[in-house]
Each structure stands twice: as structure tokens, then as C-alpha cells.
Tab-separated table of C-alpha atoms and ligand atoms in Angstrom:
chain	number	residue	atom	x	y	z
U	1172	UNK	CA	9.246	10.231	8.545
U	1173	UNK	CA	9.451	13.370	5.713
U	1174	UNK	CA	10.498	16.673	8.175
U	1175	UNK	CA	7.745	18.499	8.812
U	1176	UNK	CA	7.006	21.277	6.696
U	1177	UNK	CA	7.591	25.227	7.479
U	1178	UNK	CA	4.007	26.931	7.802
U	1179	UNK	CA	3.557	30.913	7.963
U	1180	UNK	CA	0.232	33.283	8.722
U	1181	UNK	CA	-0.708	36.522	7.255
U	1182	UNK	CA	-4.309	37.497	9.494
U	1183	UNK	CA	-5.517	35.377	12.335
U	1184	UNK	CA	-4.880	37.267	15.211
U	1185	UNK	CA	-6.086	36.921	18.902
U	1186	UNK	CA	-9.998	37.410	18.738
U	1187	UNK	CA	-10.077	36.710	14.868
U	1188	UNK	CA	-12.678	34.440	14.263
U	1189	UNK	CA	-11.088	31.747	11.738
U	1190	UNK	CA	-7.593	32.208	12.900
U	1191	UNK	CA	-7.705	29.703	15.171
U	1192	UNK	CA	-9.453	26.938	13.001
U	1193	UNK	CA	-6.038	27.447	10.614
U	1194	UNK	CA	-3.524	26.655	13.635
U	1195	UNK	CA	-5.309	23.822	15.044
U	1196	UNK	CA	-5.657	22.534	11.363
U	1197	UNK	CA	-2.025	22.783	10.127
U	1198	UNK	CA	-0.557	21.173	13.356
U	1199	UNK	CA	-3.180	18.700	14.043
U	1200	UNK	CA	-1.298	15.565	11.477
U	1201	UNK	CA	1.717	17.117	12.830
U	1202	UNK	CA	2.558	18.023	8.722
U	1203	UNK	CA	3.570	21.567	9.375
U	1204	UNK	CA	5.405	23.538	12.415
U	1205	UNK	CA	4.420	27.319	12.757
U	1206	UNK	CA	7.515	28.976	12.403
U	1207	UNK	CA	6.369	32.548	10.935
U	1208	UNK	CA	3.804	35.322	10.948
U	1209	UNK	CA	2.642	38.662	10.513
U	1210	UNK	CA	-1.109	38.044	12.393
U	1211	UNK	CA	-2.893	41.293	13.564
U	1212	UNK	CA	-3.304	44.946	11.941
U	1213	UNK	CA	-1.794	46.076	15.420
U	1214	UNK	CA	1.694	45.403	15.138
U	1215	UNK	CA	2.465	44.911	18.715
U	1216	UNK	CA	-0.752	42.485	19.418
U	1217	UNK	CA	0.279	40.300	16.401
U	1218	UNK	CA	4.071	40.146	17.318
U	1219	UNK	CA	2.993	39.196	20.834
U	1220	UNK	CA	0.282	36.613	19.710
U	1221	UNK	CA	2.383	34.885	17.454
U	1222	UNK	CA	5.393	34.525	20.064
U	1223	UNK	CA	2.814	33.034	22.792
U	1224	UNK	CA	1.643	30.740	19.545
U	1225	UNK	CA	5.527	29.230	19.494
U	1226	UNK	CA	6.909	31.644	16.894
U	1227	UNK	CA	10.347	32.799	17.770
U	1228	UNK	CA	10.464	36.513	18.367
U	1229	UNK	CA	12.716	37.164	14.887
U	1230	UNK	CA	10.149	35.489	12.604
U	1231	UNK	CA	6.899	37.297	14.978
U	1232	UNK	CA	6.405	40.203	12.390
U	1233	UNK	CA	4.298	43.320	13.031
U	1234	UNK	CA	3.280	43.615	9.359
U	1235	UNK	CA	3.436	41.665	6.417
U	1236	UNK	CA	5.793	43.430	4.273
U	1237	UNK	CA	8.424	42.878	6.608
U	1238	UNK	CA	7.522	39.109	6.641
U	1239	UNK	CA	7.795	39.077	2.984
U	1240	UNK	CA	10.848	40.980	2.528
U	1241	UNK	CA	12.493	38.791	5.344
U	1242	UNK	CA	11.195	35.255	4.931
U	1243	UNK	CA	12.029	35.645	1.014
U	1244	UNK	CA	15.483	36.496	1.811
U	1245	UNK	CA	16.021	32.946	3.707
U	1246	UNK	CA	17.846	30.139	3.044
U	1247	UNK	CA	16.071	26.818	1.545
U	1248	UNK	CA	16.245	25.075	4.572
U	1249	UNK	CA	14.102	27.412	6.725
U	1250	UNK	CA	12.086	29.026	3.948
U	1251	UNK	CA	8.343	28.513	4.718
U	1252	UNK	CA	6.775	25.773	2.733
U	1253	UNK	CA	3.578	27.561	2.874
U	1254	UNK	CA	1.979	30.827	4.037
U	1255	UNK	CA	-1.985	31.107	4.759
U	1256	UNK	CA	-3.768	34.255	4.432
U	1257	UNK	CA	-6.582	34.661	6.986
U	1258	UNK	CA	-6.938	38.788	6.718
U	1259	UNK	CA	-10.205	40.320	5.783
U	1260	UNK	CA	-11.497	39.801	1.917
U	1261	UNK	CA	-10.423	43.417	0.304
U	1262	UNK	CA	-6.529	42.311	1.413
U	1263	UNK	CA	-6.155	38.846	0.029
U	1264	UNK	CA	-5.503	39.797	-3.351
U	1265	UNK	CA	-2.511	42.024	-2.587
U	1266	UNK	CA	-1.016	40.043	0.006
U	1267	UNK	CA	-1.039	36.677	-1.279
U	1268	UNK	CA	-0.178	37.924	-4.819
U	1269	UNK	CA	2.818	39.198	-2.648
U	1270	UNK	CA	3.794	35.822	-1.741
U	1271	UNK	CA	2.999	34.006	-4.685
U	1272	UNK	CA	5.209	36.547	-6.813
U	1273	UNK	CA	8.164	35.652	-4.034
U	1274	UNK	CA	8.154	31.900	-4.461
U	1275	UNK	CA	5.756	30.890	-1.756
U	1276	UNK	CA	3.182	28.401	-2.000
U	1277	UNK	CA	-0.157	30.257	-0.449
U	1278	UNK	CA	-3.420	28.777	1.286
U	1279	UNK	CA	-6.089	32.218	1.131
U	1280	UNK	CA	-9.159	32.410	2.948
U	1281	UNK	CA	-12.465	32.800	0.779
U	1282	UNK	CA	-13.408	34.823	-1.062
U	1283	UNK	CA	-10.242	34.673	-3.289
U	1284	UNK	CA	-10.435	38.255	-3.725
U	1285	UNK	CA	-13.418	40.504	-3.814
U	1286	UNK	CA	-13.111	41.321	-8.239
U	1287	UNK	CA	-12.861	38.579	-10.822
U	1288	UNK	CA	-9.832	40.745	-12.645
U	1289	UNK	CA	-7.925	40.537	-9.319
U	1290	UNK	CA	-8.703	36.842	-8.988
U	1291	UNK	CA	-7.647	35.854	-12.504
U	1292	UNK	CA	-4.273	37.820	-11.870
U	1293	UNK	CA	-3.773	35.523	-8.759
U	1294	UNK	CA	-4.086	32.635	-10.424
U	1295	UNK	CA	-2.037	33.638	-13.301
U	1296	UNK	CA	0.518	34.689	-10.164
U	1297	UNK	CA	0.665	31.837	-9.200
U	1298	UNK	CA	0.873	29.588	-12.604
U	1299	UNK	CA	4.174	32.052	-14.098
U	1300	UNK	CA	5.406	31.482	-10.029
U	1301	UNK	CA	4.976	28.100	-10.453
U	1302	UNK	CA	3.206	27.484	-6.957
U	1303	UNK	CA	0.517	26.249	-5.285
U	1304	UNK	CA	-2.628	28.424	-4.636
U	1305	UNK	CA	-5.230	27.152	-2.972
U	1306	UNK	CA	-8.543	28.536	-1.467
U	1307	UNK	CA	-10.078	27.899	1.913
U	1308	UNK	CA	-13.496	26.155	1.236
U	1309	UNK	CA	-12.448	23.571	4.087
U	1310	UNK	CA	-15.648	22.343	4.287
U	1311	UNK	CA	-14.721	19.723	1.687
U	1312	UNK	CA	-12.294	18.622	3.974
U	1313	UNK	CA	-15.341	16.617	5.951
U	1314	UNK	CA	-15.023	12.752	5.421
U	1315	UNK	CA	-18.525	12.294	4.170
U	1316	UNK	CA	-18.444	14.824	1.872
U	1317	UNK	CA	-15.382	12.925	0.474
U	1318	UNK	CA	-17.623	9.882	0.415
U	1319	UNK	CA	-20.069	11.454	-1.748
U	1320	UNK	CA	-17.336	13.113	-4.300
U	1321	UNK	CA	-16.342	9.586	-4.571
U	1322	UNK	CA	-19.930	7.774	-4.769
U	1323	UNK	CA	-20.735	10.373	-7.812
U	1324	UNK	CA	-17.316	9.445	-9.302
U	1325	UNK	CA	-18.055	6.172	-9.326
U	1326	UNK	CA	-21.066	6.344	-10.753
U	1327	UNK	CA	-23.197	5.184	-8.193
U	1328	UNK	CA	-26.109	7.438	-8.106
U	1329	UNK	CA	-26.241	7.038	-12.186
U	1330	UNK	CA	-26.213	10.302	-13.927
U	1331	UNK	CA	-27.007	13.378	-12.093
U	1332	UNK	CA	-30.470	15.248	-12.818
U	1333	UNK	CA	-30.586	17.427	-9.282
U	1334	UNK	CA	-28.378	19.263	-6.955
U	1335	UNK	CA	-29.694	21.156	-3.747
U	1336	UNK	CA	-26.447	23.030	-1.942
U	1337	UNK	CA	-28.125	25.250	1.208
U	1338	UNK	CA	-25.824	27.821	3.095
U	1339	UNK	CA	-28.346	29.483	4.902
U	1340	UNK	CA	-28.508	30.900	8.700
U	1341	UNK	CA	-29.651	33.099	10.459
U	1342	UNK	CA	-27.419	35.613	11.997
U	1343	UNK	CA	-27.937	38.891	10.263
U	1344	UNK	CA	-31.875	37.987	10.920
U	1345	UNK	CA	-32.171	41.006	13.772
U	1346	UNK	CA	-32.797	44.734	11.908
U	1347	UNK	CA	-31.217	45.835	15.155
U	1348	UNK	CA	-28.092	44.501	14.229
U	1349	UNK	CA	-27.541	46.941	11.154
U	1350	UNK	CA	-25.735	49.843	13.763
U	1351	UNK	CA	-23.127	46.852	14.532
U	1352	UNK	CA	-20.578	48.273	12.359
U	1353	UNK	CA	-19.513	44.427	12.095
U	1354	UNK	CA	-22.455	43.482	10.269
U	1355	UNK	CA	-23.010	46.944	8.490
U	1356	UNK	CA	-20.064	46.619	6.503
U	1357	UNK	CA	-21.299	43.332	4.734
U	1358	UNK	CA	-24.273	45.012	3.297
U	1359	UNK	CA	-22.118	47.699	2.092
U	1360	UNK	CA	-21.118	47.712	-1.796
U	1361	UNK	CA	-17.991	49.582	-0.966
U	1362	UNK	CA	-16.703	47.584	1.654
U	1363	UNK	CA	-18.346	43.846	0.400
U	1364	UNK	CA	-18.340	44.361	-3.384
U	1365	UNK	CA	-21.260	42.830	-5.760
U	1366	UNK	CA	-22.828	40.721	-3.066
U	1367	UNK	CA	-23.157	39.811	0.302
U	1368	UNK	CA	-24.404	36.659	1.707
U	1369	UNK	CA	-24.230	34.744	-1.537
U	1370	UNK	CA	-20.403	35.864	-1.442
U	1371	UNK	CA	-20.017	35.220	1.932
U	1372	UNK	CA	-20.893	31.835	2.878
U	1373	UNK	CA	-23.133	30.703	-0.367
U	1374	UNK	CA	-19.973	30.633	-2.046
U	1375	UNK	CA	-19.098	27.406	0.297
U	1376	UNK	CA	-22.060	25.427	-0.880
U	1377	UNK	CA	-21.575	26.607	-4.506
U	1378	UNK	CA	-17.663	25.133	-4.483
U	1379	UNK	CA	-19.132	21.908	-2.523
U	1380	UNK	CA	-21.433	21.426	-5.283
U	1381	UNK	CA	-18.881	21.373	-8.183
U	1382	UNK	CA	-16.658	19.438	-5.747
U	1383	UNK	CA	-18.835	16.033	-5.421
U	1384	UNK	CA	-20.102	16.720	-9.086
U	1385	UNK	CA	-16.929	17.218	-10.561
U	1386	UNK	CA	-18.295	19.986	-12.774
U	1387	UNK	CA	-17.999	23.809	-13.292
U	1388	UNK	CA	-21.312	26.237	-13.613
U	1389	UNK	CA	-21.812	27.638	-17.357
U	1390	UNK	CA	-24.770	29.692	-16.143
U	1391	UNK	CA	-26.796	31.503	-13.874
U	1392	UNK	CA	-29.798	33.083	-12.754
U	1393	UNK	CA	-30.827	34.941	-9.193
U	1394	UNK	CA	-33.145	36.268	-7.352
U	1395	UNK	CA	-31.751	38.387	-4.821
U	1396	UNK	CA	-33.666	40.206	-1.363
U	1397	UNK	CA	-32.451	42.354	0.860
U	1398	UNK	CA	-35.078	41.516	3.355
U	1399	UNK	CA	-33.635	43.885	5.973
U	1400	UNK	CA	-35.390	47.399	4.798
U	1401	UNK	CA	-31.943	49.933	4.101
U	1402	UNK	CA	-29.729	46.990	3.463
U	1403	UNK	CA	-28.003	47.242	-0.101
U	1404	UNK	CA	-26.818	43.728	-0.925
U	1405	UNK	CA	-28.999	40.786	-0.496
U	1406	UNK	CA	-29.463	39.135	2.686
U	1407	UNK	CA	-31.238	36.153	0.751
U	1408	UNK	CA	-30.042	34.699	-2.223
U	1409	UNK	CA	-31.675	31.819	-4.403
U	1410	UNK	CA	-30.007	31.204	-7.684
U	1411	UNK	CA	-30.941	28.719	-10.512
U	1412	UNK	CA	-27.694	26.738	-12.316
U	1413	UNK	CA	-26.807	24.829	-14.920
U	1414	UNK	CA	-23.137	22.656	-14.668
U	1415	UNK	CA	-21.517	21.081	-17.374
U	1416	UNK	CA	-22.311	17.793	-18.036
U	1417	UNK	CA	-26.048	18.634	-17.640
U	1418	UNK	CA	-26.727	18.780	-13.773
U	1419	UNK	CA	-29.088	21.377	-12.517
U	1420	UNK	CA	-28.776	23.152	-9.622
U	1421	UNK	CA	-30.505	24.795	-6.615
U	1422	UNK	CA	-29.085	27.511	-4.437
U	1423	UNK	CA	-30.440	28.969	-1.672
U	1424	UNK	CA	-27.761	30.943	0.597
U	1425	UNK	CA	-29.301	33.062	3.832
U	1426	UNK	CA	-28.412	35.218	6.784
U	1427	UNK	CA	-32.009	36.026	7.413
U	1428	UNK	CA	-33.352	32.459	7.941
U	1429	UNK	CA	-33.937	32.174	11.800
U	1430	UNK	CA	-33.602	29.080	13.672
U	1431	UNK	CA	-31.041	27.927	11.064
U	1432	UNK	CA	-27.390	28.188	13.015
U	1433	UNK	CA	-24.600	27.134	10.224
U	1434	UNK	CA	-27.000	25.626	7.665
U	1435	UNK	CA	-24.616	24.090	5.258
U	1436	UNK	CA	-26.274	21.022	3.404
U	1437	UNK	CA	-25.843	19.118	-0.055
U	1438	UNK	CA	-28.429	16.755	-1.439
U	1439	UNK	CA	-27.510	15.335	-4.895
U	1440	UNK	CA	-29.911	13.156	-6.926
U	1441	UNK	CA	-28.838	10.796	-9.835
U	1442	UNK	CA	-30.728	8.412	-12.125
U	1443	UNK	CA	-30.177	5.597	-9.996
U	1444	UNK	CA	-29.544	7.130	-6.201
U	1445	UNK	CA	-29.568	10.453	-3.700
U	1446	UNK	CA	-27.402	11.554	-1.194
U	1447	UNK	CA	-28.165	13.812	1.615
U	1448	UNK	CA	-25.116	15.695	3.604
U	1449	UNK	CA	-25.937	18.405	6.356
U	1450	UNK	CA	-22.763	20.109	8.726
U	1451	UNK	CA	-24.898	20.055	11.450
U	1452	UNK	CA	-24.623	16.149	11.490
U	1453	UNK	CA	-21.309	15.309	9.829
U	1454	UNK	CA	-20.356	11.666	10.194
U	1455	UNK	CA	-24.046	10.731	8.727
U	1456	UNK	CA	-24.137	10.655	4.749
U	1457	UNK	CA	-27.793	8.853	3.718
U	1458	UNK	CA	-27.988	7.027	0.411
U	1459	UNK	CA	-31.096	6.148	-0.998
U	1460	UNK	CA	-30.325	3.595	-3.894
U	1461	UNK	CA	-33.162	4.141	-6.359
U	1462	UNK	CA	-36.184	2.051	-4.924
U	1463	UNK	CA	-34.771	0.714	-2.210
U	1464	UNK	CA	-34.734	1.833	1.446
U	1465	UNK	CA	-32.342	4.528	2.653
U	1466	UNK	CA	-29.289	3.861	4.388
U	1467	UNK	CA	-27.532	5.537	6.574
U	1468	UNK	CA	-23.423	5.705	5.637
U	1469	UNK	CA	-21.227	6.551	8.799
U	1470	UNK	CA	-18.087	7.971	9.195
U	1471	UNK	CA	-15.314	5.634	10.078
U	1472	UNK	CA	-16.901	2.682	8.436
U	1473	UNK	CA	-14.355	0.227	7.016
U	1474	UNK	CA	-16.770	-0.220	3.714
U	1475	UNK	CA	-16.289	3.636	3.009
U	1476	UNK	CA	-14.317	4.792	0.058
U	1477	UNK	CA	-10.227	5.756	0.300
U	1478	UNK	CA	-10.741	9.032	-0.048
U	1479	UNK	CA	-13.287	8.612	2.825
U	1480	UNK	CA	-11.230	6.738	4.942
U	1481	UNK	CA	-7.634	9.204	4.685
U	1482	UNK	CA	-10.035	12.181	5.575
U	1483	UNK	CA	-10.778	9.908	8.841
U	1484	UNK	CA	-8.739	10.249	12.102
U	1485	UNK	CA	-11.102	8.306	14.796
U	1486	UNK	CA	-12.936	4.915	14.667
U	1487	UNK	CA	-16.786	4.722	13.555
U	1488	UNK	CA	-18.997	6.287	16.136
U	1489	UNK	CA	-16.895	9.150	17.373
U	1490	UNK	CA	-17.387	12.223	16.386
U	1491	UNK	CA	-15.117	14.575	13.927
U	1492	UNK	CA	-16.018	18.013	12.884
U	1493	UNK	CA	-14.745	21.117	11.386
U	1494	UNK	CA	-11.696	21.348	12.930
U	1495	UNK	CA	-10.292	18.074	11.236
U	1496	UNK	CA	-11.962	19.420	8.151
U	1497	UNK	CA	-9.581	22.360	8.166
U	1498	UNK	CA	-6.808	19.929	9.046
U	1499	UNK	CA	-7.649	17.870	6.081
U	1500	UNK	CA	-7.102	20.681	3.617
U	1501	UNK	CA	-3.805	20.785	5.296
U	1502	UNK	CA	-2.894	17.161	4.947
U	1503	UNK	CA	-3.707	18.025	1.023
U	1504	UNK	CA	-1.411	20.364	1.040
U	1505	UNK	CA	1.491	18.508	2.881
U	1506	UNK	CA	1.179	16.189	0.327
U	1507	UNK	CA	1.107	18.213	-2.784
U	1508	UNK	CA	4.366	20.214	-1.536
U	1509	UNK	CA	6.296	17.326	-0.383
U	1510	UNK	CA	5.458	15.783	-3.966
U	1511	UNK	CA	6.594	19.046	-5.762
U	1512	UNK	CA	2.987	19.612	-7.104
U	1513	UNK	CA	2.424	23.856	-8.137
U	1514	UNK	CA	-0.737	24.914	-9.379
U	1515	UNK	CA	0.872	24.887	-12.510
U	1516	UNK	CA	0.534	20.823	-13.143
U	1517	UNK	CA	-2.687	20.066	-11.202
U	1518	UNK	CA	-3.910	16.122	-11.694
U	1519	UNK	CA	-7.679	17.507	-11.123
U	1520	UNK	CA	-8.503	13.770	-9.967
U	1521	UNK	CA	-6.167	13.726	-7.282
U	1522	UNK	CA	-6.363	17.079	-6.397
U	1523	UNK	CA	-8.563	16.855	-3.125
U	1524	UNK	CA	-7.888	20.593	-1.971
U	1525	UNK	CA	-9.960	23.697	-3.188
U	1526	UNK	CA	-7.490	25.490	-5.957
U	1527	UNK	CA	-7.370	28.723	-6.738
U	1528	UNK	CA	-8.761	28.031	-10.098
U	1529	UNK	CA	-11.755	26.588	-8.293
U	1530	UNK	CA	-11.779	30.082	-6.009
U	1531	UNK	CA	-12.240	32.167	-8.860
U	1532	UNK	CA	-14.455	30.081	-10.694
U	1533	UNK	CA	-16.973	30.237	-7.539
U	1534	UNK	CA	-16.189	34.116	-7.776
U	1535	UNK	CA	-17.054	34.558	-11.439
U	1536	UNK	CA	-20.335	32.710	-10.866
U	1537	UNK	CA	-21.424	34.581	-7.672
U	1538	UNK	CA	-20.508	38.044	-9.967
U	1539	UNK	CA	-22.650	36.503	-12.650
U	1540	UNK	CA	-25.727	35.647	-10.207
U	1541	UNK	CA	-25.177	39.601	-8.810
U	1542	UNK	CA	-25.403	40.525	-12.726
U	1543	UNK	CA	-28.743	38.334	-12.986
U	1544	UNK	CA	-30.134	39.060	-10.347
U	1545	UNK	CA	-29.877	42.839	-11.329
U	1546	UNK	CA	-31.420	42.300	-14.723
U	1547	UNK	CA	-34.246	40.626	-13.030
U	1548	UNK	CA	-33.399	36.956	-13.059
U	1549	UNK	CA	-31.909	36.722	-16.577
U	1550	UNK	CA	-29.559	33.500	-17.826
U	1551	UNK	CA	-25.827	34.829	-16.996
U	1552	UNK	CA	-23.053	32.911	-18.890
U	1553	UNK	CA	-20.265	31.705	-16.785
U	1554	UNK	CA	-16.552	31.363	-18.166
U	1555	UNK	CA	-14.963	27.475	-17.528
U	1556	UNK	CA	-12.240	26.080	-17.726
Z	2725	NAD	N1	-13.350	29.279	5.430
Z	2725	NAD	C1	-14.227	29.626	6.359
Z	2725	NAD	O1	-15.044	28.821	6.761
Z	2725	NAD	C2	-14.199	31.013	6.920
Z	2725	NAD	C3	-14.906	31.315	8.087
Z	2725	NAD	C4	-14.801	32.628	8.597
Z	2725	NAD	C5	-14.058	33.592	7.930
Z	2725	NAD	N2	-13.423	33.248	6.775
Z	2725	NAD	C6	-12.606	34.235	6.033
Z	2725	NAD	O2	-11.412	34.471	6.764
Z	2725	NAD	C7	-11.005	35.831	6.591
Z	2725	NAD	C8	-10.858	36.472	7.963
Z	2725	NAD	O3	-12.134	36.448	8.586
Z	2725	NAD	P1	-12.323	36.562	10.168
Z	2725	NAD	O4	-13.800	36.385	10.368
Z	2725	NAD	O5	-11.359	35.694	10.903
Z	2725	NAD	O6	-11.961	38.118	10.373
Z	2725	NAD	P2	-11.636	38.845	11.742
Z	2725	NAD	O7	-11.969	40.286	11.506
Z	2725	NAD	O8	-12.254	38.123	12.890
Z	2725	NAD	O9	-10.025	38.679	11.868
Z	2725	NAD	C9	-9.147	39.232	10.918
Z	2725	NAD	C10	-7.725	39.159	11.464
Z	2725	NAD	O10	-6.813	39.643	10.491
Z	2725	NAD	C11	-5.975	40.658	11.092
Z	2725	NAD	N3	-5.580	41.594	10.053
Z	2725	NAD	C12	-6.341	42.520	9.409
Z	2725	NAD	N4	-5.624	43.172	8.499
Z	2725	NAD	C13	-4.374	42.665	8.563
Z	2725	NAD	C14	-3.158	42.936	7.871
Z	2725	NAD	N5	-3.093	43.867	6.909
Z	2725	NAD	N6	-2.059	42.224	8.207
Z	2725	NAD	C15	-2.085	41.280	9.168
Z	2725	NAD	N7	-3.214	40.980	9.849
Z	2725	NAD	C16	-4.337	41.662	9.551
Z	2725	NAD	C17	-6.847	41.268	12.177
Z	2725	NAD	O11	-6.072	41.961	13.144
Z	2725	NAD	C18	-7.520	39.998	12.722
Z	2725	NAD	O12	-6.649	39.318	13.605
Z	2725	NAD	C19	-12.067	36.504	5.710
Z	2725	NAD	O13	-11.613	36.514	4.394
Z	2725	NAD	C20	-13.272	35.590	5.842
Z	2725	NAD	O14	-14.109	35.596	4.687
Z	2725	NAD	C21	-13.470	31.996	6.285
């Protein structure tokens, strides 16, 4: 049995909303112990979090500096194997470029950072560091979305014409809800940068689409509303794409779309096949095989592919969710650490976790749909590889 592997938090505190997702996810294989952390703008509240969490009172930080200059300073056999950054967007860049910079391998919450030249300086961070970065889309930690990455590399849908990614819900849906200075402050250019909803959560659809494709966007074009009258960024985003290799793409991202609650869904369709993927149901994947009837793929099956099957923890019929999605990013990353991997030698094929590069890639093309979809809805070139 390898020891388990030293895991630290930046962000997350008591009452965050994601923080919690991140502990249940790195413990849940048993991979990593939680040994460090720096978790709340209020020093006290974070030390005091972190110690009920397990942390031992000298490695409970009030802010992250002192993490970093502490945790740096430590000897190989308690230095943390990996530190996640769960703060809010405008402090990734600075804080995991921190890290990186110190030697640590670093897990940051989406978006990557709110600017493209901040972004490409993080990955370059971490390529001279010689470290992993990776990004939190853990959404492509789900089994069945696994299954289809794998169907499409196979070539079992043929070659693919169509793909539909949704992120659309309907929280911000109530005008009332603009004087919530929690929702007011995602509207706000200052405080959100270019865009809003399409950076927020359409950015998870967007990296799920070039997951199970395997392919990057080259190019843009968006419409985008702020349905909400005095709102400044869009609250409705639909963008046209074109991948490499071909593939078009729809987007639609939404927080204006009542009745919706998470509405995250993929539908890809190929020459010979189509898949259809929603969160809302996550252990059904359907596959219609060109003329014939559809069928409905479960999760847990024993005819499902590898990569299927390792993102599995429970027998066919049970139900796994987001949680275990999370966790599955972390099993990634267990494995590319204890194998040495940085983000410097990446084997794309067996890479299953989102990587940085793939963060800012996401980034440049949600920048390039805000520079469409200010110029009316022209074609926006987007940078790849
Ligand atoms: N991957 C996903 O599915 C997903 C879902 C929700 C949020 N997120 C992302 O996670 C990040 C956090 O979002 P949230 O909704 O949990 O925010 P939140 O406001 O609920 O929580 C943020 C936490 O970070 C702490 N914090 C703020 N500044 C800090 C600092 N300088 N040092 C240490 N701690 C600090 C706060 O005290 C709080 O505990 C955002 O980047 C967001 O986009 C990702």
C-alpha cells in the first residue's frame, strides 16, 4: 500500500460552498490525508475550521502566506504533495502561482484565473516549476462521462458532425435578486471580468466538450443577453464553435432559465452513433447506434469501458454523484504524483484530470466568445495548442 499522500487547502472555509466537495473528494479513496491549510479570509475562523477538520494546530494557518512560507520550509517527508485552491476567482492566480513557484503541485478551482495573460503565466509557472497544475472541472470525473470520452476514442459513434454541451439554470432568474450583493458582484465587470455566466459555469460544459472529443476550439462566435434589465454581463449565453478536427459545436450556458436546477448536459452525434449525458441523471449514458434502437448504458456495468469502470466505486444500480466525481479528479491526481508526472511531461491520453493547459484554453475561448459577442456575433480565432 503506497503512503498516503500529504494534501493542503488554500479557500474552503466553513459556509464556503465548494469547500466541502474538495475534502470529501481527496479523502474519499483514502489517497491523501489533510494535513495543512490556510481556509477562510478570517484568520481565526479558518485556523479553527481547519483544526476541527483534523489539521494539527501548527499546520492550521490564518493566511496563506504564512502557509507558504512555512510548508515550503519543510522537510521531504512531510512536505504537502499537493495544495488545492478553493478561494474566490480574482485570487487564484496569485496564490497558486505562489505555490507552484515553491515546488508544490496545485489543484485550482475554475476559472483558472479571471485574464488570459495571468493564466498563460500559470501555466508557464508551473512548466519552469516542473509541477502539476490542474483545474477543477470535476465534472469529468463522472463515470459516464468517462464512458463517452472513451466511446468517441474508440471510434464508435464514427466521426463527429455535432456537439450540444448545456450549462444552463436558473438561479439568477429573480430581478429581485440583483440587491444580493452575492449575485451583484457576478454581473459586475470589475469584480467578474469579460463575462459572467458563460465564465461561470458554461465554462464546465465547454471543457466537457473538448474532454469526450478530444479536441481544442479554433473559433468562436456569441450571442450574449443580459436579460435582467441593469445587469452588465450576460445572464444568457449561446455561442457557435468550431473544434479541430472538424466538430461543430453548440453552447448554450444560463442563469436565467427557470425550472432548470444544475442543467449540465452533453449530447454528441457522430456518423455512425449519439450519446446523450445529463448531471441530473448520472449513471444513465444513452447510445443510439445509427439506425438502431437506443440503449440505455448504466453505470457499474461490467461491459463498460476501463476508464468507466476505475471512475466506479459501487455495483450497477446504485447511485454515485458529484461527490465521487470530485474524488475522481483526486484519484487522478494520486496517481500522477505518486508516478512523478509534472505538467511538464503530460501523456494527453492518459491524462484523465482537467490540466491547467486545458483551464486556460477554456479561458481564452470564453474571452474570445465575450470579444464576439461584442462585435455582434463575429468569427473569433482561438489560440491551440
Ligand atoms: N468546480 C465547481 O464545480 C465549483 C463550484 C462552485 C464554486 N467553484 C469555484 O470555487 C471557488 C470558491 O467558490 P465558493 O462558491 O466556494 O466561494 P465562497 O465565497 O462560498 O467561499 C470562498 C472561501 O474562500 C475563503 N477565502 C477567501 N479569500 C481567501 C484568502 N485570501 N485566503 C484564504 N481563504 C480565503 C472564504 O473565507 C471562504 O471560506 C471559486 O473560484 C468558484 O468559481 C467551483
Amino acid at each position: 500500500m503506497p503512503r498516503r499522500l500529504r494534501w493542503g487547502m488554500v479557500g474552503g472555509g466553513d459556509g464556503s460552498q465548494i469547500g466541502g466537495a474538495h475534502r470529501i473528494g481527496a479523502r474519499l479513496d483514502g489517497a491523501f490525508e489533510f494535513v495543512a491549510g490556510a481556509l477562510d479570509i478570517d484568520p481565526a475562523r479558518g485556523r479553527a475550521f481547519a483544526i476541527q477538520h483534523g489539521v494539527a494546530s501548527e499546520r492550521a494557518y490564518g493566511d496563506w502566506r504564512r502557509m507558504l512560507a512555512k510548508e515550503r520550509t519543510l522537510d521531504p517527508g512531510e512536505r504537502l504533495d499537493l495544495v488545492t485552491v478553493a478561494t474566490p476567482n480574482s485570487t487564484h492566480y496569485e496564490i497558486a502561482n505562489a505555490f507552484l513557484a515553491a515546488g508544490f503541485n496545485v489543484l485550482c478551482e475554475k476559472p483558472l484565473t479571471t485574464t488570459l495573460a495571468e493564466g498563460t503565466d500559470l501555466v508557464a509557472t508551473a512548466r519552469a516549476a516542473d509541477r502539476i497544475l490542474a483545474v477543477n472541472y470535476g465534472y469529468t470525473g463522472y463515470p459516464m462521462v468517462r464512458q463517452a470520452r472513451a466511446m468517441a476514442e474508440a471510434g464508435q459513434l464514427g466521426r463527429i458532425r455535432i456537439v450540444v454541451a448545456e450549462f444552463a439554470h436558473g438561479s439568477h432568474a429573480d430581478a429581485a435578486d440583483d440587491a444580493n450583493p452575492r449575485i451583484r458582484w457576478r454581473y459586475d465587470p470589475d469584480q467578474a471580468g469579460v463575462s459572467s455566466v458563460l465564465a461561470d459555469t458554461g465554462l464546465h460544459a465547454l471543457h466537457m466538450a473538448c474532454y469526450v472529443l478530444g479536441s481544442e476550439v479554433t473559433q468562436v462566435s456569441a450571442d450574449f443577453v443580459s436579460s435582467v434589465a441593469g445587469r452588465e454581463l450576460e445572464d444568457d449565453a449561446l455561442v457557435a464553435i468550431r473544434f479541430s478536427d472538424g466538430v461543430v459545436g453548440r453552447l448554450w450556458a444560463s442563469a436565467v432559465a427557470v425550472g432548470q436546477t444544475h442543467g449540465l448536459s452533453l449530447r454528441v452525434f457522430g456518423e455512425q452513433g449519439g450519446l446523450r449525458w445529463s448531471q441530473e441523471e448520472p449513471n444513465q449514458l444513452y447510445w443510439t447506434p445509427l439506425g438502431k434502437p437506443t440503449r440505455t448504458l448504466e453505470r457499474g456495468d461490467a461491459t463498460l469501458s476501463e476508464e468507466a469502470a476505475r471512475a466506479s466505486r459501487i455495483t450497477v444500480g446504485h447511485t454515485e454523484g458529484m461527490l465521487e466525481a470530485f474524488a475522481n479528479i483526486y484519484s487522478d491526481l494520486a496517481e500522477a504524483i505518486r508516478a512523478g508526472r509534472t505538467s511538464q511531461d503530460p501523456v494527453r491520453s492518459s491524462v484523465r484530470y482537467p490540466t491547467g493547459e486545458d483551464g486556460l484554453h477554456t479561458l481564452a475561448a470564453v474571452h474570445a466568445a465575450a470579444q464576439s459577442a461584442r462585435a455582434g456575433g463575429v468569427w473569433v480565432e482561438v489560440p491551440t495548442g
